[in-house]
Amino acid sequence: MSEFTVTIDLYPSNWQGNGERSIWHTLVEASSTDEAVEFGKKLRDANGHALPTGAEVTADPRFM
C-alpha cells in the first residue's frame, strides 16, 4: 500500500479563471493510482451527494 494525494476538480469546464475554483484534496492509501482514483470517484459531500458528472479525479503518489 502506498499513499496518494487525490485531487478532485468539481467543475473544471465551468471555471472562467475569475474567482475561487472548487477543488478538493484528500490523502488515501491504495495499491495503485487507478485504485486511488476509483476511491476518489466514490466520495460524497457532507449532504451525501455524489460528485458532479464532469468532475475530474486524479491521483499522485505521495513521497515521504
PDB file of N, CA and C in Angstrom:
ATOM      1  N   MET A   1       0.845  -1.179   0.000  1.00  0.00           N
ATOM      2  CA  MET A   1       0.000   0.000   0.000  1.00  0.00           C
ATOM      3  C   MET A   1       0.889   1.241   0.000  1.00  0.00           C
ATOM      4  N   SER A   2       0.474   2.222  -0.762  1.00  0.00           N
ATOM      5  CA  SER A   2       1.177   3.497  -0.840  1.00  0.00           C
ATOM      6  C   SER A   2       0.195   4.624  -0.571  1.00  0.00           C
ATOM      7  N   GLU A   3       0.731   5.791  -0.254  1.00  0.00           N
ATOM      8  CA  GLU A   3      -0.117   6.957  -0.052  1.00  0.00           C
ATOM      9  C   GLU A   3      -0.215   7.749  -1.345  1.00  0.00           C
ATOM     10  N   PHE A   4      -1.420   8.223  -1.630  1.00  0.00           N
ATOM     11  CA  PHE A   4      -1.688   9.034  -2.806  1.00  0.00           C
ATOM     12  C   PHE A   4      -2.457  10.281  -2.397  1.00  0.00           C
ATOM     13  N   THR A   5      -2.161  11.381  -3.048  1.00  0.00           N
ATOM     14  CA  THR A   5      -2.970  12.583  -2.898  1.00  0.00           C
ATOM     15  C   THR A   5      -3.979  12.566  -4.034  1.00  0.00           C
ATOM     16  N   VAL A   6      -5.255  12.505  -3.682  1.00  0.00           N
ATOM     17  CA  VAL A   6      -6.326  12.509  -4.678  1.00  0.00           C
ATOM     18  C   VAL A   6      -6.845  13.940  -4.802  1.00  0.00           C
ATOM     19  N   THR A   7      -6.880  14.439  -6.031  1.00  0.00           N
ATOM     20  CA  THR A   7      -7.368  15.783  -6.319  1.00  0.00           C
ATOM     21  C   THR A   7      -8.647  15.680  -7.119  1.00  0.00           C
ATOM     22  N   ILE A   8      -9.673  16.387  -6.658  1.00  0.00           N
ATOM     23  CA  ILE A   8     -10.972  16.365  -7.328  1.00  0.00           C
ATOM     24  C   ILE A   8     -11.330  17.791  -7.724  1.00  0.00           C
ATOM     25  N   ASP A   9     -11.379  18.019  -9.021  1.00  0.00           N
ATOM     26  CA  ASP A   9     -11.777  19.317  -9.578  1.00  0.00           C
ATOM     27  C   ASP A   9     -13.266  19.186  -9.903  1.00  0.00           C
ATOM     28  N   LEU A  10     -14.116  19.786  -9.083  1.00  0.00           N
ATOM     29  CA  LEU A  10     -15.561  19.557  -9.188  1.00  0.00           C
ATOM     30  C   LEU A  10     -16.181  20.077 -10.476  1.00  0.00           C
ATOM     31  N   TYR A  11     -15.793  21.249 -10.906  1.00  0.00           N
ATOM     32  CA  TYR A  11     -16.423  21.844 -12.090  1.00  0.00           C
ATOM     33  C   TYR A  11     -15.349  22.396 -13.040  1.00  0.00           C
ATOM     34  N   PRO A  12     -14.519  21.537 -13.638  1.00  0.00           N
ATOM     35  CA  PRO A  12     -13.402  22.027 -14.451  1.00  0.00           C
ATOM     36  C   PRO A  12     -13.826  22.810 -15.688  1.00  0.00           C
ATOM     37  N   SER A  13     -14.921  22.442 -16.306  1.00  0.00           N
ATOM     38  CA  SER A  13     -15.332  23.122 -17.542  1.00  0.00           C
ATOM     39  C   SER A  13     -16.049  24.439 -17.283  1.00  0.00           C
ATOM     40  N   ASN A  14     -16.499  24.677 -16.058  1.00  0.00           N
ATOM     41  CA  ASN A  14     -17.228  25.906 -15.742  1.00  0.00           C
ATOM     42  C   ASN A  14     -16.330  27.009 -15.196  1.00  0.00           C
ATOM     43  N   TRP A  15     -15.086  26.701 -14.904  1.00  0.00           N
ATOM     44  CA  TRP A  15     -14.209  27.686 -14.291  1.00  0.00           C
ATOM     45  C   TRP A  15     -13.746  28.674 -15.348  1.00  0.00           C
ATOM     46  N   GLN A  16     -13.970  29.946 -15.089  1.00  0.00           N
ATOM     47  CA  GLN A  16     -13.655  31.007 -16.042  1.00  0.00           C
ATOM     48  C   GLN A  16     -12.327  31.703 -15.728  1.00  0.00           C
ATOM     49  N   GLY A  17     -11.684  31.341 -14.627  1.00  0.00           N
ATOM     50  CA  GLY A  17     -10.441  31.999 -14.244  1.00  0.00           C
ATOM     51  C   GLY A  17     -10.663  33.217 -13.370  1.00  0.00           C
ATOM     52  N   ASN A  18     -11.894  33.455 -12.990  1.00  0.00           N
ATOM     53  CA  ASN A  18     -12.206  34.602 -12.132  1.00  0.00           C
ATOM     54  C   ASN A  18     -12.988  34.107 -10.921  1.00  0.00           C
ATOM     55  N   GLY A  19     -12.328  34.011  -9.818  1.00  0.00           N
ATOM     56  CA  GLY A  19     -12.991  33.518  -8.623  1.00  0.00           C
ATOM     57  C   GLY A  19     -12.370  32.230  -8.141  1.00  0.00           C
ATOM     58  N   GLU A  20     -12.915  31.708  -7.067  1.00  0.00           N
ATOM     59  CA  GLU A  20     -12.369  30.506  -6.467  1.00  0.00           C
ATOM     60  C   GLU A  20     -12.781  29.268  -7.252  1.00  0.00           C
ATOM     61  N   ARG A  21     -11.869  28.342  -7.306  1.00  0.00           N
ATOM     62  CA  ARG A  21     -12.114  27.086  -8.011  1.00  0.00           C
ATOM     63  C   ARG A  21     -12.483  26.022  -6.978  1.00  0.00           C
ATOM     64  N   SER A  22     -13.454  25.188  -7.286  1.00  0.00           N
ATOM     65  CA  SER A  22     -13.903  24.145  -6.360  1.00  0.00           C
ATOM     66  C   SER A  22     -13.032  22.903  -6.524  1.00  0.00           C
ATOM     67  N   ILE A  23     -11.996  22.810  -5.697  1.00  0.00           N
ATOM     68  CA  ILE A  23     -11.091  21.659  -5.756  1.00  0.00           C
ATOM     69  C   ILE A  23     -10.968  21.062  -4.357  1.00  0.00           C
ATOM     70  N   TRP A  24     -11.086  19.727  -4.298  1.00  0.00           N
ATOM     71  CA  TRP A  24     -10.894  19.013  -3.040  1.00  0.00           C
ATOM     72  C   TRP A  24      -9.603  18.225  -3.135  1.00  0.00           C
ATOM     73  N   HIS A  25      -8.936  18.039  -1.996  1.00  0.00           N
ATOM     74  CA  HIS A  25      -7.754  17.182  -1.908  1.00  0.00           C
ATOM     75  C   HIS A  25      -7.968  16.247  -0.729  1.00  0.00           C
ATOM     76  N   THR A  26      -7.549  15.005  -0.898  1.00  0.00           N
ATOM     77  CA  THR A  26      -7.605  14.067   0.211  1.00  0.00           C
ATOM     78  C   THR A  26      -6.443  13.095   0.087  1.00  0.00           C
ATOM     79  N   LEU A  27      -6.030  12.544   1.192  1.00  0.00           N
ATOM     80  CA  LEU A  27      -4.931  11.591   1.233  1.00  0.00           C
ATOM     81  C   LEU A  27      -5.515  10.197   1.443  1.00  0.00           C
ATOM     82  N   VAL A  28      -5.118   9.247   0.594  1.00  0.00           N
ATOM     83  CA  VAL A  28      -5.635   7.882   0.722  1.00  0.00           C
ATOM     84  C   VAL A  28      -4.487   6.881   0.616  1.00  0.00           C
ATOM     85  N   GLU A  29      -4.715   5.697   1.163  1.00  0.00           N
ATOM     86  CA  GLU A  29      -3.800   4.585   0.970  1.00  0.00           C
ATOM     87  C   GLU A  29      -4.421   3.660  -0.055  1.00  0.00           C
ATOM     88  N   ALA A  30      -3.638   3.306  -1.061  1.00  0.00           N
ATOM     89  CA  ALA A  30      -4.130   2.431  -2.117  1.00  0.00           C
ATOM     90  C   ALA A  30      -2.958   1.648  -2.690  1.00  0.00           C
ATOM     91  N   SER A  31      -3.259   0.599  -3.439  1.00  0.00           N
ATOM     92  CA  SER A  31      -2.195  -0.211  -4.022  1.00  0.00           C
ATOM     93  C   SER A  31      -1.781   0.287  -5.401  1.00  0.00           C
ATOM     94  N   SER A  32      -2.583   1.197  -6.000  1.00  0.00           N
ATOM     95  CA  SER A  32      -2.236   1.732  -7.318  1.00  0.00           C
ATOM     96  C   SER A  32      -2.911   3.084  -7.521  1.00  0.00           C
ATOM     97  N   THR A  33      -2.427   3.812  -8.523  1.00  0.00           N
ATOM     98  CA  THR A  33      -3.036   5.097  -8.870  1.00  0.00           C
ATOM     99  C   THR A  33      -4.490   4.901  -9.272  1.00  0.00           C
ATOM    100  N   ASP A  34      -4.758   3.868 -10.058  1.00  0.00           N
ATOM    101  CA  ASP A  34      -6.136   3.602 -10.506  1.00  0.00           C
ATOM    102  C   ASP A  34      -7.071   3.354  -9.322  1.00  0.00           C
ATOM    103  N   GLU A  35      -6.589   2.607  -8.337  1.00  0.00           N
ATOM    104  CA  GLU A  35      -7.408   2.341  -7.156  1.00  0.00           C
ATOM    105  C   GLU A  35      -7.686   3.637  -6.394  1.00  0.00           C
ATOM    106  N   ALA A  36      -6.690   4.508  -6.284  1.00  0.00           N
ATOM    107  CA  ALA A  36      -6.871   5.786  -5.595  1.00  0.00           C
ATOM    108  C   ALA A  36      -7.888   6.658  -6.331  1.00  0.00           C
ATOM    109  N   VAL A  37      -7.826   6.678  -7.661  1.00  0.00           N
ATOM    110  CA  VAL A  37      -8.792   7.449  -8.457  1.00  0.00           C
ATOM    111  C   VAL A  37     -10.201   6.895  -8.262  1.00  0.00           C
ATOM    112  N   GLU A  38     -10.351   5.583  -8.289  1.00  0.00           N
ATOM    113  CA  GLU A  38     -11.672   4.980  -8.081  1.00  0.00           C
ATOM    114  C   GLU A  38     -12.232   5.333  -6.706  1.00  0.00           C
ATOM    115  N   PHE A  39     -11.369   5.357  -5.688  1.00  0.00           N
ATOM    116  CA  PHE A  39     -11.808   5.773  -4.356  1.00  0.00           C
ATOM    117  C   PHE A  39     -12.310   7.205  -4.401  1.00  0.00           C
ATOM    118  N   GLY A  40     -11.544   8.085  -5.059  1.00  0.00           N
ATOM    119  CA  GLY A  40     -11.936   9.488  -5.165  1.00  0.00           C
ATOM    120  C   GLY A  40     -13.275   9.677  -5.838  1.00  0.00           C
ATOM    121  N   LYS A  41     -13.558   8.856  -6.850  1.00  0.00           N
ATOM    122  CA  LYS A  41     -14.832   8.961  -7.573  1.00  0.00           C
ATOM    123  C   LYS A  41     -16.023   8.567  -6.703  1.00  0.00           C
ATOM    124  N   LYS A  42     -15.777   7.799  -5.652  1.00  0.00           N
ATOM    125  CA  LYS A  42     -16.856   7.339  -4.779  1.00  0.00           C
ATOM    126  C   LYS A  42     -17.139   8.297  -3.623  1.00  0.00           C
ATOM    127  N   LEU A  43     -16.305   9.346  -3.473  1.00  0.00           N
ATOM    128  CA  LEU A  43     -16.516  10.291  -2.372  1.00  0.00           C
ATOM    129  C   LEU A  43     -17.829  11.047  -2.535  1.00  0.00           C
ATOM    130  N   ARG A  44     -18.377  11.466  -1.423  1.00  0.00           N
ATOM    131  CA  ARG A  44     -19.630  12.223  -1.417  1.00  0.00           C
ATOM    132  C   ARG A  44     -19.448  13.465  -0.561  1.00  0.00           C
ATOM    133  N   ASP A  45     -20.276  14.473  -0.806  1.00  0.00           N
ATOM    134  CA  ASP A  45     -20.172  15.692   0.001  1.00  0.00           C
ATOM    135  C   ASP A  45     -20.857  15.478   1.350  1.00  0.00           C
ATOM    136  N   ALA A  46     -20.868  16.510   2.178  1.00  0.00           N
ATOM    137  CA  ALA A  46     -21.422  16.400   3.530  1.00  0.00           C
ATOM    138  C   ALA A  46     -22.910  16.056   3.532  1.00  0.00           C
ATOM    139  N   ASN A  47     -23.601  16.340   2.440  1.00  0.00           N
ATOM    140  CA  ASN A  47     -25.030  16.040   2.350  1.00  0.00           C
ATOM    141  C   ASN A  47     -25.306  14.681   1.715  1.00  0.00           C
ATOM    142  N   GLY A  48     -24.253  13.944   1.398  1.00  0.00           N
ATOM    143  CA  GLY A  48     -24.424  12.616   0.817  1.00  0.00           C
ATOM    144  C   GLY A  48     -24.579  12.604  -0.691  1.00  0.00           C
ATOM    145  N   HIS A  49     -24.353  13.752  -1.348  1.00  0.00           N
ATOM    146  CA  HIS A  49     -24.484  13.812  -2.800  1.00  0.00           C
ATOM    147  C   HIS A  49     -23.212  13.324  -3.476  1.00  0.00           C
ATOM    148  N   ALA A  50     -23.374  12.616  -4.588  1.00  0.00           N
ATOM    149  CA  ALA A  50     -22.236  12.130  -5.364  1.00  0.00           C
ATOM    150  C   ALA A  50     -21.562  13.304  -6.073  1.00  0.00           C
ATOM    151  N   LEU A  51     -20.363  13.066  -6.586  1.00  0.00           N
ATOM    152  CA  LEU A  51     -19.640  14.103  -7.328  1.00  0.00           C
ATOM    153  C   LEU A  51     -20.405  14.483  -8.594  1.00  0.00           C
ATOM    154  N   PRO A  52     -20.261  15.727  -9.052  1.00  0.00           N
ATOM    155  CA  PRO A  52     -20.890  16.124 -10.313  1.00  0.00           C
ATOM    156  C   PRO A  52     -20.358  15.266 -11.467  1.00  0.00           C
ATOM    157  N   THR A  53     -21.144  15.099 -12.497  1.00  0.00           N
ATOM    158  CA  THR A  53     -20.787  14.249 -13.632  1.00  0.00           C
ATOM    159  C   THR A  53     -19.455  14.625 -14.267  1.00  0.00           C
ATOM    160  N   GLY A  54     -19.158  15.906 -14.417  1.00  0.00           N
ATOM    161  CA  GLY A  54     -17.948  16.333 -15.103  1.00  0.00           C
ATOM    162  C   GLY A  54     -16.723  16.471 -14.220  1.00  0.00           C
ATOM    163  N   ALA A  55     -16.803  16.024 -12.977  1.00  0.00           N
ATOM    164  CA  ALA A  55     -15.669  16.177 -12.063  1.00  0.00           C
ATOM    165  C   ALA A  55     -14.456  15.394 -12.563  1.00  0.00           C
ATOM    166  N   GLU A  56     -13.278  16.002 -12.460  1.00  0.00           N
ATOM    167  CA  GLU A  56     -12.034  15.326 -12.832  1.00  0.00           C
ATOM    168  C   GLU A  56     -11.339  14.844 -11.567  1.00  0.00           C
ATOM    169  N   VAL A  57     -11.003  13.558 -11.542  1.00  0.00           N
ATOM    170  CA  VAL A  57     -10.347  12.966 -10.385  1.00  0.00           C
ATOM    171  C   VAL A  57      -8.970  12.467 -10.811  1.00  0.00           C
ATOM    172  N   THR A  58      -7.933  12.910 -10.109  1.00  0.00           N
ATOM    173  CA  THR A  58      -6.575  12.456 -10.385  1.00  0.00           C
ATOM    174  C   THR A  58      -5.917  12.029  -9.081  1.00  0.00           C
ATOM    175  N   ALA A  59      -4.877  11.212  -9.182  1.00  0.00           N
ATOM    176  CA  ALA A  59      -4.141  10.770  -8.007  1.00  0.00           C
ATOM    177  C   ALA A  59      -2.650  10.832  -8.299  1.00  0.00           C
ATOM    178  N   ASP A  60      -1.894  11.321  -7.335  1.00  0.00           N
ATOM    179  CA  ASP A  60      -0.441  11.401  -7.449  1.00  0.00           C
ATOM    180  C   ASP A  60       0.185  10.724  -6.249  1.00  0.00           C
ATOM    181  N   PRO A  61       1.237   9.934  -6.469  1.00  0.00           N
ATOM    182  CA  PRO A  61       1.915   9.287  -5.341  1.00  0.00           C
ATOM    183  C   PRO A  61       2.448  10.344  -4.385  1.00  0.00           C
ATOM    184  N   ARG A  62       2.388  10.031  -3.120  1.00  0.00           N
ATOM    185  CA  ARG A  62       2.895  10.937  -2.087  1.00  0.00           C
ATOM    186  C   ARG A  62       4.205  10.369  -1.591  1.00  0.00           C
ATOM    187  N   PHE A  63       5.270  11.117  -1.775  1.00  0.00           N
ATOM    188  CA  PHE A  63       6.600  10.637  -1.359  1.00  0.00           C
ATOM    189  C   PHE A  63       6.940  11.176   0.007  1.00  0.00           C
ATOM    190  N   MET A  64       7.506  10.331   0.833  1.00  0.00           N
ATOM    191  CA  MET A  64       7.856  10.729   2.191  1.00  0.00           C
ATOM    192  C   MET A  64       9.329  11.062   2.273  1.00  0.00           C
TER     193      MET A  64
END
